[in-house]
Short mmCIF file of C-alpha atoms in Angstrom, two decimals:
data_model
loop_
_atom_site.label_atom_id
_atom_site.label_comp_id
_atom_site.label_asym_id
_atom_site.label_seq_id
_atom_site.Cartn_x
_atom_site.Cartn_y
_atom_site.Cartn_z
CA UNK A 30 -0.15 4.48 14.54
CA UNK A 31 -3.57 3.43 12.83
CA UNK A 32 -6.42 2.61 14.70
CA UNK A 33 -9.65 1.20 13.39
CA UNK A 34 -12.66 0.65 15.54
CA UNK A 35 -16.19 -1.11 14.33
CA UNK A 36 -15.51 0.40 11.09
CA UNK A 37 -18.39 0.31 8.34
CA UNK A 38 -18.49 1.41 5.03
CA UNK A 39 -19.66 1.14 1.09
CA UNK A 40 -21.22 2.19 -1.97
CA UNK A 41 -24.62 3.84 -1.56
CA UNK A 42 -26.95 1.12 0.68
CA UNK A 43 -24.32 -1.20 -0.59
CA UNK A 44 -22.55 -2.14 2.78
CA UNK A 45 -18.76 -3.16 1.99
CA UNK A 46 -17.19 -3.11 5.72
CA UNK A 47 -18.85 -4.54 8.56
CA UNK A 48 -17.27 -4.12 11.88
CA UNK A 49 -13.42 -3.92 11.09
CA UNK A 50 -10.86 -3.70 13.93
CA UNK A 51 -7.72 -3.24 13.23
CA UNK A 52 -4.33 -2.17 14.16
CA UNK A 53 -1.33 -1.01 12.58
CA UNK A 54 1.93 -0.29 14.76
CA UNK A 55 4.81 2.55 13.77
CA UNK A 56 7.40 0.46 12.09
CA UNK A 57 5.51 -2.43 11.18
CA UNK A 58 4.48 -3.99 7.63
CA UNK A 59 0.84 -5.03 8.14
CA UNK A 60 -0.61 -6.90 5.26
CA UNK A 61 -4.28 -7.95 4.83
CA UNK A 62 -5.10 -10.40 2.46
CA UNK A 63 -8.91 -12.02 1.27
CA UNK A 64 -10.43 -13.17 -1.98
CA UNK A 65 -11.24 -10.48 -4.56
CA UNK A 66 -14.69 -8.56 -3.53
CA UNK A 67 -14.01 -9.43 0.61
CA UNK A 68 -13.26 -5.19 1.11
CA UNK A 69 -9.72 -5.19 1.08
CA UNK A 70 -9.86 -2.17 -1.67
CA UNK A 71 -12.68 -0.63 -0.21
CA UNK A 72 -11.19 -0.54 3.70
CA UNK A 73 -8.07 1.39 2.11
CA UNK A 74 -9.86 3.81 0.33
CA UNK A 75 -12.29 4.25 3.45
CA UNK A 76 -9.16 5.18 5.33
CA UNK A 77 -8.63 7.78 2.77
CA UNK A 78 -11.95 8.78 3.25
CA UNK A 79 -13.39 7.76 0.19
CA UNK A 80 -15.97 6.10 0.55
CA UNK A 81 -16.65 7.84 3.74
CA UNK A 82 -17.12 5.39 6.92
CA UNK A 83 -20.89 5.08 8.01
CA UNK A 84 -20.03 4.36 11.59
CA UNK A 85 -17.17 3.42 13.48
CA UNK A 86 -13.56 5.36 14.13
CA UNK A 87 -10.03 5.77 12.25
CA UNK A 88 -7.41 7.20 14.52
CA UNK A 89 -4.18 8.33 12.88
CA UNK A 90 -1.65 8.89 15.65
CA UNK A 91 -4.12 9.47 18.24
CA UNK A 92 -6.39 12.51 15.76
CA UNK A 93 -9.52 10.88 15.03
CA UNK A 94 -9.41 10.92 10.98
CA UNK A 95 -12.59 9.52 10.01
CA UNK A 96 -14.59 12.78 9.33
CA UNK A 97 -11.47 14.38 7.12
CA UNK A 98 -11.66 14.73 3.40
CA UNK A 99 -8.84 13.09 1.09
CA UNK A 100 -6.65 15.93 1.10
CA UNK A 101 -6.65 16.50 4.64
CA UNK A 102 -6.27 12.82 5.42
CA UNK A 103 -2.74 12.80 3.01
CA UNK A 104 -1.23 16.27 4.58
CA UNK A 105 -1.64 14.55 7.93
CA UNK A 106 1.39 12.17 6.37
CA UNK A 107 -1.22 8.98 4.69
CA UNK A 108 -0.17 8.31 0.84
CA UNK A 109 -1.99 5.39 -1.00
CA UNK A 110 -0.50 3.76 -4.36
CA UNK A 111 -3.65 2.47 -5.54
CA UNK A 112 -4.90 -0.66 -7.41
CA UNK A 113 -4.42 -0.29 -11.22
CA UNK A 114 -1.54 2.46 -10.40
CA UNK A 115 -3.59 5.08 -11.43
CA UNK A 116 -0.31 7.27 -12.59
CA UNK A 117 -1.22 10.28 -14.92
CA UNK A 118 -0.69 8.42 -18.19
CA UNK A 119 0.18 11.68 -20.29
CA UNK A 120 2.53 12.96 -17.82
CA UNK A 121 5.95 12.16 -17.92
CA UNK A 122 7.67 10.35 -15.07
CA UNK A 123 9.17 13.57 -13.81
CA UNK A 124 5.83 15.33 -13.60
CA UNK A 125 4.09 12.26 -11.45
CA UNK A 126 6.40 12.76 -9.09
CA UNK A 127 5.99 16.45 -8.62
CA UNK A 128 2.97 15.55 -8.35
CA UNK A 129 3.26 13.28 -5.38
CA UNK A 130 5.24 16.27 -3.92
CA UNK A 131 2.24 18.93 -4.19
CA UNK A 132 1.83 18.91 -0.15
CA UNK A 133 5.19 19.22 0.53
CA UNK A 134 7.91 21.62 0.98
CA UNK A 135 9.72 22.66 -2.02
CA UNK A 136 13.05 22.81 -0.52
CA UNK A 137 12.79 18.63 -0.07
CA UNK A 138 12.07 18.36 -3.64
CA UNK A 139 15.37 17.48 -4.54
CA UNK A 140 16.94 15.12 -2.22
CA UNK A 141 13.13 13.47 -2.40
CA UNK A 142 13.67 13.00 -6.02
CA UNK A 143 16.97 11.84 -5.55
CA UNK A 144 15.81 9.13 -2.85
CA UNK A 145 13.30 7.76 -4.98
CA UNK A 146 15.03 7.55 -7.97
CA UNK A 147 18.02 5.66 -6.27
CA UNK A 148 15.57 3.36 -5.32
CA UNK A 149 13.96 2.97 -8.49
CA UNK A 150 16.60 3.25 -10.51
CA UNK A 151 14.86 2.75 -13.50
CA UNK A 152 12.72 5.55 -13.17
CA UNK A 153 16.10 7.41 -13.19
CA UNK A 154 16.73 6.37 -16.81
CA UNK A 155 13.06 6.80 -17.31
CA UNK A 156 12.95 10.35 -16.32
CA UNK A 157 11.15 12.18 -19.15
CA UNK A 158 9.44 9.24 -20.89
CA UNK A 159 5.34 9.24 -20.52
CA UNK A 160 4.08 7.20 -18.17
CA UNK A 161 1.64 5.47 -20.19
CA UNK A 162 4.54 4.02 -22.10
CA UNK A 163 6.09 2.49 -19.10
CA UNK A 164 5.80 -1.36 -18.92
CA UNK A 165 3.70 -2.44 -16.10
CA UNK A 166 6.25 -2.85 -13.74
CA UNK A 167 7.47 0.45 -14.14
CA UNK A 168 4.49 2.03 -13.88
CA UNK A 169 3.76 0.12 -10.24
CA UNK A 170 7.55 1.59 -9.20
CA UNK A 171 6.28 5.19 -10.29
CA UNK A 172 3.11 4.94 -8.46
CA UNK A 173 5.00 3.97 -5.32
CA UNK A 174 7.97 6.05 -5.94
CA UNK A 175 4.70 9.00 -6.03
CA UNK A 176 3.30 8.16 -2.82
CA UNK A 177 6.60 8.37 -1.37
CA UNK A 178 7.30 11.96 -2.53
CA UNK A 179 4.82 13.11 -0.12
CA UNK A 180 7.14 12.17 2.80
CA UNK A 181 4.54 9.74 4.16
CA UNK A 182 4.69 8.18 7.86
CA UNK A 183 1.91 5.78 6.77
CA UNK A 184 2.08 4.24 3.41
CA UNK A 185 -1.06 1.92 2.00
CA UNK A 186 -0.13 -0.17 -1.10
CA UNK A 187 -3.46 -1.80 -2.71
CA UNK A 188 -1.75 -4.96 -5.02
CA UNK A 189 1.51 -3.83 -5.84
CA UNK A 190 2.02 -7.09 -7.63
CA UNK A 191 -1.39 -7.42 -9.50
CA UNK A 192 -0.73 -8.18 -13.62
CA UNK A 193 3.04 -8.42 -12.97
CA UNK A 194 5.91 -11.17 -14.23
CA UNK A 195 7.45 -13.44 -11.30
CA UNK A 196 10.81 -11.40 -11.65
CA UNK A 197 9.42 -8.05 -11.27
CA UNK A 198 7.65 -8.93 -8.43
CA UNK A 199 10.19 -10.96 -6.58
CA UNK A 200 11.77 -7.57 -7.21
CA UNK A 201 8.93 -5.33 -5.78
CA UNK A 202 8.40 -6.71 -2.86
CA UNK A 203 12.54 -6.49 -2.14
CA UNK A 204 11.99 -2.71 -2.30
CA UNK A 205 8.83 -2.74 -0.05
CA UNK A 206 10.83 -4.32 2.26
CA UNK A 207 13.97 -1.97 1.95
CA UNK A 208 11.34 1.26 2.41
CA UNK A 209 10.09 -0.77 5.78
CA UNK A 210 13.77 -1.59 7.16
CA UNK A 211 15.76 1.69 5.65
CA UNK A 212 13.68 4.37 6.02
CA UNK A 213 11.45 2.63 8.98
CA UNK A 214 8.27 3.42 7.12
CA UNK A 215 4.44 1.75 8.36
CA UNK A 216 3.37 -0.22 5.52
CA UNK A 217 -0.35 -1.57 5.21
CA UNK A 218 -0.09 -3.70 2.14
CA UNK A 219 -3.45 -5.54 0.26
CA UNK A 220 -1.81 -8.09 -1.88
CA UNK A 221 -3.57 -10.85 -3.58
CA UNK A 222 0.05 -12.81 -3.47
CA UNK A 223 -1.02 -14.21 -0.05
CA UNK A 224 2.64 -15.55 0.34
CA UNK A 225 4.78 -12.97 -0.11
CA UNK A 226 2.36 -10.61 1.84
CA UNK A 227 2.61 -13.07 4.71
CA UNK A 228 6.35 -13.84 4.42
CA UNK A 229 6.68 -9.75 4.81
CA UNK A 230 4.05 -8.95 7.42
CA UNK A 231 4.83 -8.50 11.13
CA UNK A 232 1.05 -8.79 11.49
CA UNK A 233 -1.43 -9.89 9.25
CA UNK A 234 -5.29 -10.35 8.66
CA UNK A 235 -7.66 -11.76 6.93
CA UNK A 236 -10.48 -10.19 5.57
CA UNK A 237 -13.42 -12.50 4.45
CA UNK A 238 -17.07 -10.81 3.26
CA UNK A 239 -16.08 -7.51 4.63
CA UNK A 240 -15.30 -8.29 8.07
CA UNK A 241 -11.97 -9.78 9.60
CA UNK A 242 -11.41 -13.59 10.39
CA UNK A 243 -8.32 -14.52 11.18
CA UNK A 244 -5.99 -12.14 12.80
CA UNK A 245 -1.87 -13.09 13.80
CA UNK A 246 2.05 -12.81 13.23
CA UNK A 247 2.56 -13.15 9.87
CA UNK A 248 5.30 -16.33 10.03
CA UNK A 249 1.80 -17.66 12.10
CA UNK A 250 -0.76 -17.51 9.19
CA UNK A 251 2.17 -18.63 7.10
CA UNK A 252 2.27 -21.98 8.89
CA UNK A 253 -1.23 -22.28 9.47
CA UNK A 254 -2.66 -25.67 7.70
CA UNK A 255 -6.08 -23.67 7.30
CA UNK A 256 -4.39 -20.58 5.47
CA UNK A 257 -1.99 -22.40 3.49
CA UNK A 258 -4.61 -24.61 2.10
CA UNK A 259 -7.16 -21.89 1.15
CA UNK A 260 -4.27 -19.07 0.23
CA UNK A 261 -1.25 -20.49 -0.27
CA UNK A 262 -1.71 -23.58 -2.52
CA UNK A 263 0.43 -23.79 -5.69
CA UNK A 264 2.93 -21.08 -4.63
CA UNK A 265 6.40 -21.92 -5.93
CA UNK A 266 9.35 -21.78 -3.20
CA UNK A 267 11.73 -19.53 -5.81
CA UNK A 268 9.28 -16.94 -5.54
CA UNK A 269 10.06 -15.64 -2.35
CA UNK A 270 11.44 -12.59 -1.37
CA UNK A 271 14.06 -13.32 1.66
CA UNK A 272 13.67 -10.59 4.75
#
């Protein structure tokens, strides 16, 4: 579904990206993980088209992407929930999600709303509230639940689980995994909980200094001696999220 080919980008003559390949399949949860400042943000905005790549190729179901703007990039069927959420703070939970919807048809507003909210059911009781005043959890559901109103075939998640408790992460990544099986939706996840990212990926890579290292199934890197011991170390067992 997403191809990327010698991909480089950054910020100004700042060079982020150098050289990434990489492959996500329809179907497929893909996660990348890396140590903070090794590009993961930067490749998923660069897929977004900002930054803009400096050289190299993103091909979305075949269309080469990589010249698009933003908008045209996420009416093509990309959404991104971004680091830090980014909801609109003064808006209530009703209005980010029409939001999320602006591309789309009116006439799926409803049963879109309805989908979400079933599985975030606390945005449900949430409904009218601000979403400044959510709790941090909440506001990481309403930032996904947004992406999905735009009826996305390819959905990028930059650390769902950043600044979160155990609990409500053990229960984020459950629902990542229920929009992957149940609705079959492509997932490229960047989540600095190397574990769970692993334990969810059908592929997986690792991004070190902008460029990828390690590439592989993710039950591979999740038994490889070498990842364990730089990623994995100190991760408790009770904090995993069964498939």
């Amino acid at each position: 579904m997403l191809e990327i080919r010698g991909l480089h980008s950054g910020y100004g003559k700042i060079e982020a990206l150098h050289g990434i390949d990489l492959d996500v399949p329809e179907g497929e949860i893909v996660s990348l993980i890396g140590a903070n400042g090794a590009g993961k943000t930067t490749l998923l905005m660069t897929i977004c088209g900002r930054p803009a790549a400096t050289r190299g190729s993103i091909r979305f179901n075949g269309r080469d992407i990589t010249r698009l703007r933003t908008h045209e990039i996420a009416a093509l069927g990309i959404a991104h929930a971004p680091e830090g959420r980014r909801i609109f703070p003064r808006m209530s939970v009703l209005e980010n999600l029409q939001m999320g919807a602006i591309l789309c048809d009116p006439s799926h507003f409803a049963e879109d709303l309805d989908d979400v909210l079933t599985l975030f059911p606390r945005l449900r009781e949430r409904i009218s509230q601000r979403g400044g005043t959510l709790s941090g959890g909440e506001q990481q559901m309403l930032a996904i639940a947004r992406a999905l109103m735009s009826r996305p075939r390819l959905l990028l998640l930059d650390e769902p689980s950043l600044g979160l408790a155990p609990l409500v992460t053990k229960q984020l990544f459950g629902n990542i995994l229920r929009i992957n099986r149940e609705r079959k939706m492509t997932i490229l996840l960047v989540e600095q909980n190397a574990f769970q990212a692993l334990r969810l990926a059908d592929h997986a890579h690792i991004i070190v200094n902008g460029r990828i290292e390690i590439s592989g199934p993710g039950a591979a890197l999740l038994n490889d001696p070498a990842v364990r011991a730089a990623y994995l170390e100190g991760i408790r067992p009770q904090a995993e999220v069964m498939p």
